[in-house]
Tab-separated table of C-alpha atoms in Angstrom:
chain	number	residue	atom	x	y	z
A	1	UNK	CA	-11.384	-12.359	7.435
A	2	UNK	CA	-8.174	-13.445	5.754
A	3	UNK	CA	-4.853	-13.809	7.500
A	4	UNK	CA	-1.793	-12.527	5.705
A	5	UNK	CA	-0.417	-15.444	3.702
A	6	UNK	CA	2.450	-16.026	1.276
A	7	UNK	CA	0.315	-15.276	-1.791
A	8	UNK	CA	-0.773	-11.961	-0.313
A	9	UNK	CA	2.821	-11.119	0.708
A	10	UNK	CA	4.041	-11.880	-2.808
A	11	UNK	CA	1.392	-9.571	-4.256
A	12	UNK	CA	2.202	-6.804	-1.750
A	13	UNK	CA	5.884	-7.087	-2.649
A	14	UNK	CA	5.014	-6.261	-6.265
A	15	UNK	CA	5.310	-2.691	-7.514
A	16	UNK	CA	1.761	-1.405	-7.126
A	17	UNK	CA	0.208	1.797	-5.903
A	18	UNK	CA	-1.992	1.806	-2.822
A	19	UNK	CA	-4.743	3.959	-1.393
A	20	UNK	CA	-4.464	5.009	2.240
A	21	UNK	CA	-7.603	5.884	4.203
A	22	UNK	CA	-7.517	7.972	7.382
A	23	UNK	CA	-10.371	9.511	9.338
A	24	UNK	CA	-11.018	13.255	9.175
A	25	UNK	CA	-12.248	15.158	12.245
A	26	UNK	CA	-15.758	15.438	10.730
A	27	UNK	CA	-16.001	11.637	10.361
A	28	UNK	CA	-15.404	11.581	6.610
A	29	UNK	CA	-12.628	9.533	5.045
A	30	UNK	CA	-9.459	11.058	3.641
A	31	UNK	CA	-8.218	8.869	0.766
A	32	UNK	CA	-4.762	9.283	-0.722
A	33	UNK	CA	-2.878	7.318	-3.404
A	34	UNK	CA	0.532	6.377	-1.990
A	35	UNK	CA	3.732	4.449	-2.481
A	36	UNK	CA	4.179	1.807	0.213
A	37	UNK	CA	6.412	-0.912	1.624
A	38	UNK	CA	5.306	-4.193	3.196
A	39	UNK	CA	7.867	-5.430	5.702
A	40	UNK	CA	7.528	-7.747	8.706
A	41	UNK	CA	3.763	-7.947	8.045
A	42	UNK	CA	3.398	-4.181	8.540
A	43	UNK	CA	2.792	-1.500	5.928
A	44	UNK	CA	4.714	1.745	5.608
A	45	UNK	CA	3.968	4.949	3.689
A	46	UNK	CA	6.310	7.908	3.198
A	47	UNK	CA	4.885	11.408	3.504
A	48	UNK	CA	5.441	15.014	4.520
A	49	UNK	CA	4.967	15.840	8.195
A	50	UNK	CA	2.407	18.538	7.344
A	51	UNK	CA	0.059	16.291	5.338
A	52	UNK	CA	-3.549	15.824	6.402
A	53	UNK	CA	-3.071	12.079	6.714
A	54	UNK	CA	-0.410	12.686	9.376
A	55	UNK	CA	-2.659	15.071	11.303
A	56	UNK	CA	-5.495	12.545	11.065
A	57	UNK	CA	-3.357	9.715	12.408
A	58	UNK	CA	-2.017	11.818	15.265
A	59	UNK	CA	-5.618	12.572	16.290
A	60	UNK	CA	-7.193	9.214	15.374
A	61	UNK	CA	-4.521	6.480	15.053
A	62	UNK	CA	-6.434	4.074	12.832
A	63	UNK	CA	-6.005	3.636	9.081
A	64	UNK	CA	-6.707	1.300	6.182
A	65	UNK	CA	-4.680	0.655	3.065
A	66	UNK	CA	-5.690	-1.172	-0.104
A	67	UNK	CA	-3.376	-2.342	-2.873
A	68	UNK	CA	-5.041	-3.411	-6.091
A	69	UNK	CA	-4.084	-4.481	-9.580
A	70	UNK	CA	-6.320	-4.197	-12.629
A	71	UNK	CA	-3.712	-4.547	-15.363
A	72	UNK	CA	-4.957	-7.798	-16.866
A	73	UNK	CA	-8.693	-8.387	-17.394
A	74	UNK	CA	-9.797	-11.529	-15.599
A	75	UNK	CA	-6.849	-11.398	-13.176
A	76	UNK	CA	-7.800	-8.408	-11.021
A	77	UNK	CA	-6.898	-8.680	-7.362
A	78	UNK	CA	-6.517	-6.693	-4.184
A	79	UNK	CA	-5.238	-6.924	-0.613
A	80	UNK	CA	-6.333	-4.556	2.131
A	81	UNK	CA	-5.321	-4.040	5.732
A	82	UNK	CA	-6.831	-2.057	8.608
A	83	UNK	CA	-5.290	-1.367	11.952
A	84	UNK	CA	-3.355	0.932	14.207
A	85	UNK	CA	-1.283	3.651	12.589
A	86	UNK	CA	1.677	5.543	13.994
A	87	UNK	CA	3.956	8.311	12.818
A	88	UNK	CA	7.615	7.287	12.614
A	89	UNK	CA	10.279	9.990	12.653
A	90	UNK	CA	14.051	10.317	12.616
A	91	UNK	CA	16.573	7.805	11.318
A	92	UNK	CA	14.097	4.919	11.268
A	93	UNK	CA	11.795	6.970	9.051
A	94	UNK	CA	14.651	7.921	6.705
A	95	UNK	CA	15.676	4.273	6.327
A	96	UNK	CA	12.126	3.095	5.602
A	97	UNK	CA	11.451	5.961	3.187
A	98	UNK	CA	14.668	5.172	1.308
A	99	UNK	CA	13.433	1.586	0.838
A	100	UNK	CA	10.082	2.860	-0.438
A	101	UNK	CA	11.759	5.172	-2.939
A	102	UNK	CA	14.005	2.325	-4.134
A	103	UNK	CA	10.850	0.298	-4.890
A	104	UNK	CA	9.385	2.975	-7.158
A	105	UNK	CA	12.352	4.806	-8.681
A	106	UNK	CA	15.202	3.603	-10.859
A	107	UNK	CA	18.753	4.104	-9.663
A	108	UNK	CA	19.084	6.920	-12.205
A	109	UNK	CA	15.995	8.587	-10.721
A	110	UNK	CA	17.338	8.278	-7.196
A	111	UNK	CA	20.641	9.831	-8.264
A	112	UNK	CA	19.111	12.602	-10.379
A	113	UNK	CA	19.490	15.855	-8.380
A	114	UNK	CA	16.055	16.989	-9.600
A	115	UNK	CA	14.322	13.835	-8.324
A	116	UNK	CA	15.969	11.782	-5.560
A	117	UNK	CA	16.968	14.582	-3.177
A	118	UNK	CA	13.675	16.424	-3.679
A	119	UNK	CA	11.604	13.337	-2.842
A	120	UNK	CA	13.831	12.521	0.126
A	121	UNK	CA	13.399	16.053	1.497
A	122	UNK	CA	9.619	15.952	1.016
A	123	UNK	CA	9.304	12.605	2.814
A	124	UNK	CA	9.958	13.755	6.367
A	125	UNK	CA	8.017	11.053	8.216
A	126	UNK	CA	6.678	7.551	7.730
A	127	UNK	CA	3.244	6.205	8.503
A	128	UNK	CA	3.467	2.735	9.995
A	129	UNK	CA	0.338	0.580	9.832
A	130	UNK	CA	0.113	-2.484	12.077
A	131	UNK	CA	-2.806	-4.432	10.612
A	132	UNK	CA	-5.432	-6.049	12.799
A	133	UNK	CA	-7.512	-7.080	9.787
A	134	UNK	CA	-6.455	-8.371	6.379
A	135	UNK	CA	-8.778	-8.922	3.432
A	136	UNK	CA	-8.050	-10.123	-0.075
A	137	UNK	CA	-9.668	-11.015	-3.367
A	138	UNK	CA	-8.109	-12.703	-6.382
A	139	UNK	CA	-10.418	-12.861	-9.423
A	140	UNK	CA	-8.197	-15.382	-11.218
A	141	UNK	CA	-8.449	-17.887	-8.341
A	142	UNK	CA	-12.149	-17.137	-7.904
A	143	UNK	CA	-12.681	-17.675	-11.636
A	144	UNK	CA	-10.790	-20.973	-11.632
A	145	UNK	CA	-12.629	-22.243	-8.553
A	146	UNK	CA	-16.172	-21.273	-9.507
A	147	UNK	CA	-16.194	-20.778	-13.284
A	148	UNK	CA	-13.489	-23.105	-14.554
A	149	UNK	CA	-11.375	-20.169	-15.787
A	150	UNK	CA	-13.869	-18.817	-18.340
A	151	UNK	CA	-13.559	-15.215	-17.140
A	152	UNK	CA	-9.806	-15.217	-17.732
A	153	UNK	CA	-10.163	-16.803	-21.162
A	154	UNK	CA	-12.911	-14.394	-22.263
A	155	UNK	CA	-12.516	-11.230	-20.144
A	156	UNK	CA	-14.841	-9.223	-22.380
């Protein structure tokens, strides 16, 4: 089990999409692609208060989130976290959600009346994930350590 380290933090601070997993009442997993923010070693996701993921967390306050990147063959990597989830409301939620939107939208998008205000209105709450477990994989480092970098030089 990995501990969150500077390399993982740097990756999480990049502009990637994540997948959030919550537990449905029937025991199945509910998976959702999300925008996120990593701050103070916690993960935050904006969402509507009526979403299934919110209902799941209110009933079963555990969640997992994985962030992965597959843009460059031979340099794929991911970081995942599992832990206790909570629903954040009010001014704290608005402030966190604004930070998330600033990560994924340009200033022009935030100011566009068809985009920024609509997303802000739809993001009524924030899911806060306090990780108990971190995991990570970095193919480039794995390749360099075990294969001398051949996978990165010849990704096909």
